Short mmCIF file of C-alpha atoms and ligand atoms in Angstrom, two decimals:
data_model
loop_
_atom_site.label_atom_id
_atom_site.label_comp_id
_atom_site.label_asym_id
_atom_site.label_seq_id
_atom_site.Cartn_x
_atom_site.Cartn_y
_atom_site.Cartn_z
CA MET A 1 -65.84 0.77 -5.36
CA MET A 2 -65.43 -2.96 -6.06
CA LEU A 3 -64.27 -3.35 -9.68
CA LYS A 4 -62.73 -6.80 -9.88
CA HIS A 5 -60.97 -6.26 -13.22
CA ILE A 6 -59.44 -3.03 -14.55
CA ILE A 7 -60.06 -3.16 -18.27
CA SER A 8 -61.32 0.15 -19.67
CA MET A 9 -61.90 3.72 -18.45
CA ARG A 10 -65.49 3.21 -19.58
CA ASP A 11 -65.96 1.02 -16.50
CA PHE A 12 -65.09 3.91 -14.13
CA SER A 13 -67.34 6.68 -12.85
CA ARG A 14 -65.92 10.05 -11.87
CA ASP A 15 -66.43 9.10 -8.21
CA ASP A 16 -64.40 5.91 -8.75
CA ILE A 17 -61.58 7.94 -10.30
CA ASP A 18 -61.62 10.51 -7.50
CA ILE A 19 -61.32 7.70 -4.92
CA ILE A 20 -58.31 6.21 -6.74
CA LEU A 21 -56.57 9.59 -7.08
CA ALA A 22 -57.08 10.28 -3.36
CA LYS A 23 -55.71 6.82 -2.48
CA ALA A 24 -52.70 7.41 -4.75
CA LYS A 25 -51.96 10.63 -2.86
CA GLU A 26 -51.87 8.65 0.39
CA PHE A 27 -49.43 6.18 -1.20
CA GLU A 28 -47.01 8.83 -2.51
CA PRO A 29 -44.71 8.69 0.56
CA ILE A 30 -44.44 4.88 0.13
CA ALA A 31 -43.74 5.34 -3.57
CA ARG A 32 -40.90 7.63 -2.50
CA GLY A 33 -39.42 4.94 -0.25
CA ARG A 34 -41.30 4.79 3.08
CA LYS A 35 -41.61 1.14 4.20
CA SER A 36 -44.95 -0.68 3.95
CA GLY A 37 -46.10 -4.28 4.31
CA LEU A 38 -49.64 -3.68 3.07
CA LEU A 39 -49.42 -6.34 0.33
CA SER A 40 -47.12 -8.69 2.18
CA GLY A 41 -47.92 -12.31 1.21
CA LYS A 42 -49.54 -11.24 -2.10
CA ILE A 43 -48.15 -12.15 -5.52
CA LEU A 44 -48.60 -10.18 -8.74
CA SER A 45 -47.93 -11.75 -12.15
CA THR A 46 -46.88 -9.60 -15.09
CA LEU A 47 -47.56 -10.82 -18.66
CA PHE A 48 -46.27 -8.53 -21.37
CA TYR A 49 -46.83 -9.71 -24.95
CA GLU A 50 -45.56 -6.28 -26.14
CA PRO A 51 -42.51 -4.26 -25.03
CA SER A 52 -42.75 -2.02 -21.96
CA THR A 53 -40.46 -0.15 -19.60
CA ARG A 54 -42.65 2.15 -17.47
CA THR A 55 -45.79 0.08 -17.05
CA ARG A 56 -43.99 -3.15 -16.24
CA LEU A 57 -41.42 -1.63 -13.89
CA SER A 58 -43.76 0.78 -12.13
CA PHE A 59 -46.18 -2.07 -11.36
CA GLU A 60 -43.24 -4.09 -10.08
CA THR A 61 -41.98 -1.17 -7.98
CA ALA A 62 -45.47 -0.51 -6.60
CA MET A 63 -45.90 -4.16 -5.60
CA LYS A 64 -42.46 -4.46 -4.01
CA ARG A 65 -42.66 -1.19 -2.09
CA LEU A 66 -45.96 -2.45 -0.63
CA GLY A 67 -44.22 -5.62 0.55
CA GLY A 68 -45.62 -7.93 -2.15
CA GLU A 69 -43.87 -10.12 -4.70
CA VAL A 70 -43.86 -10.29 -8.49
CA ILE A 71 -43.62 -13.24 -10.88
CA ASP A 72 -42.95 -12.20 -14.47
CA LEU A 73 -43.69 -14.39 -17.50
CA GLY A 74 -40.53 -12.98 -19.09
CA SER A 75 -40.08 -12.89 -22.81
CA ILE A 76 -42.87 -14.51 -24.78
CA GLU A 77 -40.30 -16.53 -26.75
CA SER A 78 -39.08 -18.26 -23.59
CA SER A 79 -42.61 -19.06 -22.28
CA SER A 80 -45.03 -21.78 -23.38
CA VAL A 81 -46.82 -19.18 -25.50
CA ALA A 82 -44.05 -19.98 -28.00
CA LYS A 83 -45.34 -23.60 -28.05
CA GLY A 84 -48.80 -22.35 -29.01
CA GLU A 85 -50.48 -22.01 -25.60
CA THR A 86 -53.55 -19.79 -25.87
CA LEU A 87 -54.05 -16.62 -23.83
CA ALA A 88 -57.09 -18.21 -22.15
CA ASP A 89 -55.07 -21.21 -20.94
CA THR A 90 -52.11 -19.04 -19.87
CA ILE A 91 -54.46 -16.88 -17.79
CA ARG A 92 -56.18 -19.90 -16.20
CA VAL A 93 -52.81 -21.38 -15.20
CA ILE A 94 -51.30 -18.16 -13.83
CA GLY A 95 -54.44 -17.62 -11.76
CA ASN A 96 -53.25 -20.67 -9.77
CA TYR A 97 -49.98 -18.91 -8.88
CA ALA A 98 -50.75 -15.21 -8.48
CA ASP A 99 -53.34 -12.99 -6.76
CA ALA A 100 -53.64 -10.58 -9.72
CA ILE A 101 -52.39 -10.39 -13.31
CA VAL A 102 -51.13 -7.36 -15.23
CA LEU A 103 -51.55 -8.03 -18.96
CA ARG A 104 -50.30 -6.17 -22.03
CA HIS A 105 -51.31 -7.66 -25.36
CA PRO A 106 -51.22 -6.45 -28.99
CA ARG A 107 -54.85 -7.45 -29.66
CA GLU A 108 -57.63 -4.99 -28.85
CA GLY A 109 -60.09 -6.69 -26.50
CA ALA A 110 -57.52 -9.21 -25.18
CA ALA A 111 -57.77 -7.98 -21.58
CA ARG A 112 -61.58 -8.17 -21.61
CA MET A 113 -61.36 -11.71 -22.98
CA ALA A 114 -58.70 -12.68 -20.40
CA ALA A 115 -60.99 -11.46 -17.61
CA GLU A 116 -63.63 -13.97 -18.72
CA TYR A 117 -61.22 -16.82 -18.02
CA SER A 118 -59.54 -15.45 -14.91
CA LYS A 119 -60.35 -16.21 -11.31
CA VAL A 120 -58.02 -13.40 -10.18
CA PRO A 121 -58.21 -9.69 -11.13
CA ILE A 122 -56.90 -8.76 -14.59
CA ILE A 123 -55.33 -5.30 -14.95
CA ASN A 124 -55.16 -4.12 -18.56
CA ALA A 125 -51.70 -2.68 -19.23
CA GLY A 126 -52.61 -1.86 -22.85
CA ASP A 127 -54.53 -3.90 -25.45
CA GLY A 128 -53.44 -2.97 -28.96
CA ALA A 129 -55.00 0.32 -30.02
CA GLY A 130 -57.74 -0.20 -27.43
CA HIS A 131 -57.27 1.03 -23.86
CA HIS A 132 -54.56 1.76 -21.30
CA PRO A 133 -56.59 2.63 -18.18
CA THR A 134 -53.74 2.62 -15.66
CA GLN A 135 -51.86 5.13 -17.84
CA THR A 136 -54.95 7.33 -17.88
CA LEU A 137 -55.26 7.25 -14.11
CA LEU A 138 -51.63 8.30 -13.72
CA ASP A 139 -52.17 11.00 -16.35
CA LEU A 140 -55.13 12.35 -14.38
CA TYR A 141 -53.06 12.17 -11.19
CA THR A 142 -50.27 14.13 -12.88
CA ILE A 143 -52.74 16.82 -13.95
CA MET A 144 -54.18 16.93 -10.43
CA ARG A 145 -50.70 17.29 -8.86
CA GLU A 146 -49.08 19.59 -11.41
CA SER A 147 -52.04 21.59 -12.78
CA SER A 148 -55.79 21.26 -12.10
CA LEU A 149 -58.57 18.99 -13.32
CA SER A 150 -61.08 21.77 -12.82
CA GLY A 151 -61.76 24.04 -15.83
CA LEU A 152 -59.00 22.25 -17.74
CA LYS A 153 -58.06 23.21 -21.31
CA ILE A 154 -56.00 20.42 -22.84
CA ALA A 155 -54.60 19.56 -26.27
CA LEU A 156 -54.14 15.89 -27.20
CA VAL A 157 -51.51 15.77 -29.92
CA GLY A 158 -50.08 13.14 -32.27
CA ASP A 159 -51.38 9.68 -33.06
CA LEU A 160 -55.00 9.93 -32.00
CA LYS A 161 -56.08 7.07 -34.27
CA TYR A 162 -54.01 4.22 -32.84
CA GLY A 163 -52.99 5.79 -29.50
CA ARG A 164 -54.64 3.84 -26.70
CA THR A 165 -53.42 6.32 -24.07
CA VAL A 166 -55.34 9.18 -25.69
CA HIS A 167 -58.44 7.04 -26.25
CA SER A 168 -58.64 6.23 -22.54
CA LEU A 169 -57.63 9.74 -21.46
CA ALA A 170 -60.18 11.53 -23.66
CA TYR A 171 -62.95 9.40 -22.23
CA ALA A 172 -61.89 10.11 -18.63
CA LEU A 173 -61.46 13.84 -19.31
CA SER A 174 -65.01 14.01 -20.58
CA LEU A 175 -66.11 13.05 -17.04
CA TYR A 176 -64.30 16.19 -15.81
CA HIS A 177 -65.87 18.38 -18.55
CA ALA A 178 -62.43 19.29 -19.87
CA ASP A 179 -62.19 21.46 -22.97
CA MET A 180 -60.26 19.20 -25.39
CA THR A 181 -58.53 20.12 -28.63
CA LEU A 182 -57.58 17.10 -30.75
CA ILE A 183 -54.50 17.81 -32.87
CA SER A 184 -53.28 15.25 -35.40
CA PRO A 185 -52.51 14.75 -39.06
CA ARG A 186 -55.78 14.04 -40.92
CA GLN A 187 -54.83 10.36 -41.32
CA LEU A 188 -54.46 9.96 -37.55
CA GLN A 189 -57.61 11.62 -36.28
CA MET A 190 -59.45 10.23 -33.27
CA PRO A 191 -61.84 7.48 -34.51
CA ASP A 192 -65.42 8.73 -35.09
CA VAL A 193 -66.86 6.12 -32.78
CA ILE A 194 -64.82 7.53 -29.86
CA LYS A 195 -65.68 11.15 -30.75
CA LYS A 196 -69.38 10.27 -30.84
CA ASP A 197 -69.07 8.60 -27.46
CA LEU A 198 -67.28 11.64 -26.03
CA LYS A 199 -69.93 14.00 -27.34
CA LYS A 200 -72.63 11.79 -25.80
CA GLN A 201 -70.83 12.27 -22.46
CA GLY A 202 -71.14 16.04 -23.01
CA ALA A 203 -67.47 16.58 -23.89
CA VAL A 204 -66.39 19.87 -25.47
CA ILE A 205 -64.04 18.87 -28.30
CA SER A 206 -62.56 20.64 -31.30
CA GLU A 207 -60.16 19.35 -33.95
CA THR A 208 -57.29 20.86 -35.88
CA THR A 209 -54.03 19.87 -37.52
CA ASN A 210 -52.29 23.03 -36.32
CA LEU A 211 -50.58 23.04 -32.91
CA GLU A 212 -49.25 26.63 -33.24
CA GLU A 213 -52.77 28.05 -33.31
CA VAL A 214 -53.70 26.59 -29.88
CA ILE A 215 -50.43 26.57 -27.93
CA GLY A 216 -51.20 29.93 -26.27
CA ASP A 217 -54.62 28.86 -25.07
CA ILE A 218 -54.11 25.58 -23.16
CA ASP A 219 -53.10 24.44 -19.66
CA VAL A 220 -51.88 20.96 -20.63
CA LEU A 221 -50.17 19.82 -23.82
CA TYR A 222 -50.38 16.01 -23.99
CA ILE A 223 -48.25 14.78 -26.86
CA THR A 224 -47.89 11.19 -28.03
CA ARG A 225 -45.53 9.24 -30.24
CA ILE A 226 -46.66 8.36 -33.74
CA GLN A 227 -46.55 4.59 -33.35
CA LYS A 228 -44.73 3.04 -36.28
CA GLU A 229 -45.61 -0.48 -35.08
CA ARG A 230 -49.39 0.09 -35.47
CA PHE A 231 -49.29 1.07 -39.18
CA PRO A 232 -50.33 -1.75 -41.56
CA ASP A 233 -48.33 0.00 -44.33
CA PRO A 234 -44.85 1.44 -43.47
CA ALA A 235 -45.21 3.96 -46.35
CA GLU A 236 -48.22 5.46 -44.57
CA TYR A 237 -46.11 5.91 -41.42
CA GLN A 238 -43.45 7.78 -43.40
CA LYS A 239 -46.08 10.30 -44.57
CA VAL A 240 -46.88 11.37 -40.98
CA ALA A 241 -43.62 10.69 -39.09
CA GLY A 242 -42.31 13.87 -37.46
CA SER A 243 -45.60 15.76 -37.91
CA TYR A 244 -45.23 17.54 -34.55
CA ARG A 245 -42.17 18.57 -32.57
CA ILE A 246 -42.23 20.59 -29.36
CA THR A 247 -39.39 23.11 -29.29
CA GLU A 248 -38.42 26.08 -27.11
CA GLU A 249 -39.37 28.31 -30.04
CA LEU A 250 -42.92 26.93 -30.12
CA LEU A 251 -43.22 27.42 -26.34
CA LYS A 252 -42.54 31.18 -26.59
CA SER A 253 -46.27 31.68 -27.07
CA ALA A 254 -47.31 29.22 -24.30
CA ARG A 255 -49.15 30.20 -21.13
CA ASP A 256 -46.92 30.52 -18.08
CA ARG A 257 -48.74 27.69 -16.33
CA LEU A 258 -48.63 25.25 -19.27
CA ILE A 259 -47.43 21.74 -18.49
CA ILE A 260 -46.23 19.28 -21.13
CA MET A 261 -47.04 15.61 -20.66
CA HIS A 262 -46.11 12.52 -22.68
CA PRO A 263 -46.83 8.87 -21.79
CA LEU A 264 -43.35 8.04 -23.14
CA PRO A 265 -41.37 6.57 -24.81
CA ARG A 266 -40.72 9.59 -27.04
CA VAL A 267 -38.94 9.44 -30.34
CA ASP A 268 -38.49 12.90 -31.84
CA GLU A 269 -41.69 14.72 -30.85
CA ILE A 270 -40.09 16.66 -27.97
CA ASP A 271 -36.77 18.42 -28.45
CA PRO A 272 -34.53 17.36 -25.49
CA ALA A 273 -33.87 21.08 -24.84
CA VAL A 274 -37.50 21.29 -23.66
CA ASP A 275 -36.64 18.94 -20.75
CA ARG A 276 -34.94 21.86 -19.00
CA THR A 277 -37.90 24.21 -19.30
CA LYS A 278 -40.47 24.86 -16.55
CA TYR A 279 -43.11 23.26 -18.77
CA ALA A 280 -41.77 19.69 -18.87
CA ARG A 281 -43.57 17.19 -16.60
CA TYR A 282 -43.17 13.89 -18.46
CA PHE A 283 -40.55 12.45 -16.12
CA GLU A 284 -42.62 13.38 -13.03
CA GLN A 285 -45.54 11.75 -14.85
CA SER A 286 -43.62 8.47 -15.12
CA PHE A 287 -42.97 8.58 -11.34
CA TYR A 288 -46.67 9.15 -10.57
CA GLY A 289 -47.32 5.74 -12.13
CA VAL A 290 -46.02 4.19 -8.92
CA PRO A 291 -48.50 5.63 -6.35
CA VAL A 292 -51.38 5.28 -8.79
CA ARG A 293 -50.55 1.63 -9.47
CA MET A 294 -50.19 1.07 -5.72
CA ALA A 295 -53.77 2.28 -5.29
CA LEU A 296 -54.94 -0.01 -8.11
CA LEU A 297 -53.08 -3.04 -6.78
CA VAL A 298 -54.52 -2.62 -3.31
CA MET A 299 -57.99 -2.22 -4.82
CA ALA A 300 -57.52 -5.29 -7.05
CA MET A 301 -56.18 -7.47 -4.23
CA GLU A 302 -59.12 -6.48 -2.01
CA ALA A 303 -61.61 -7.29 -4.80
CA GLY A 304 -59.89 -10.52 -5.88
N1 LIG B 1 -46.41 4.74 -21.17
C1 LIG B 1 -46.19 3.42 -21.33
O1 LIG B 1 -47.12 2.59 -21.42
O2 LIG B 1 -44.86 3.10 -21.39
P1 LIG B 1 -44.27 1.64 -21.60
O3 LIG B 1 -44.70 1.19 -22.99
O4 LIG B 1 -42.80 1.77 -21.46
O5 LIG B 1 -44.88 0.73 -20.56
#
């Protein structure tokens, strides 16, 4: 596969995804500390116009463990963006310094637009409520390593309206013919346009507001934070805050093989007591970001 830019899961076929997951598996020992110089001499630039811990640091870890280097724009306030420099100009300039650019931006479509101006590969690290393809690939990798992508029954829970991780993930899961249950408050349902697209792909999806009624019938519970920062009206956020909370009590009716995933950060949607149960996989999931992003970086540097 020769995708120059990594913008949306819609650009990936199932074969593409399978190749990336297999590559990530090969990189796991390096992600765990084995030395490599595969990207020696290469430079990655990270541009985060929104906060991040996992995406930024796992890309940086992936690059450094492969022998490459990272230049980070730092805080937006201390860059020339604060003087009014446009995203297009910033991208054109950084393309003179780095071999690939990881971009997170609050505006949906920003990564696609940046790719039009960039001579080096752009990797979308989240564009508003749009897409977060590298998160999806690590989510799929986590399912592959900790459960199975074949015959999967999964519940996507929480903010399905604004949540870019679930938008990207639902699309990718449709390529694996997963049986998906979408669980959210009515105000935060998956947008119709995405549901239509999923159905066109042949996805099996059902919707409910009630997590208790499906907990005993799923292999993966993928819960997301209700994102306060995406609500135009704070009063609307208050109406749905705390809608779902995973507790040990709720898990009494779970299947033995259930795994719980969360892209993190969490706020109050998973009781910390759940961390000690056999179901929790969200911290392993954050580790799997490293081998997956190694695979993507190598692919991007080869295509660039
Ligand atoms: N999952 C995720 O994107 O986390 P960060 O916002 O910390 O990068």
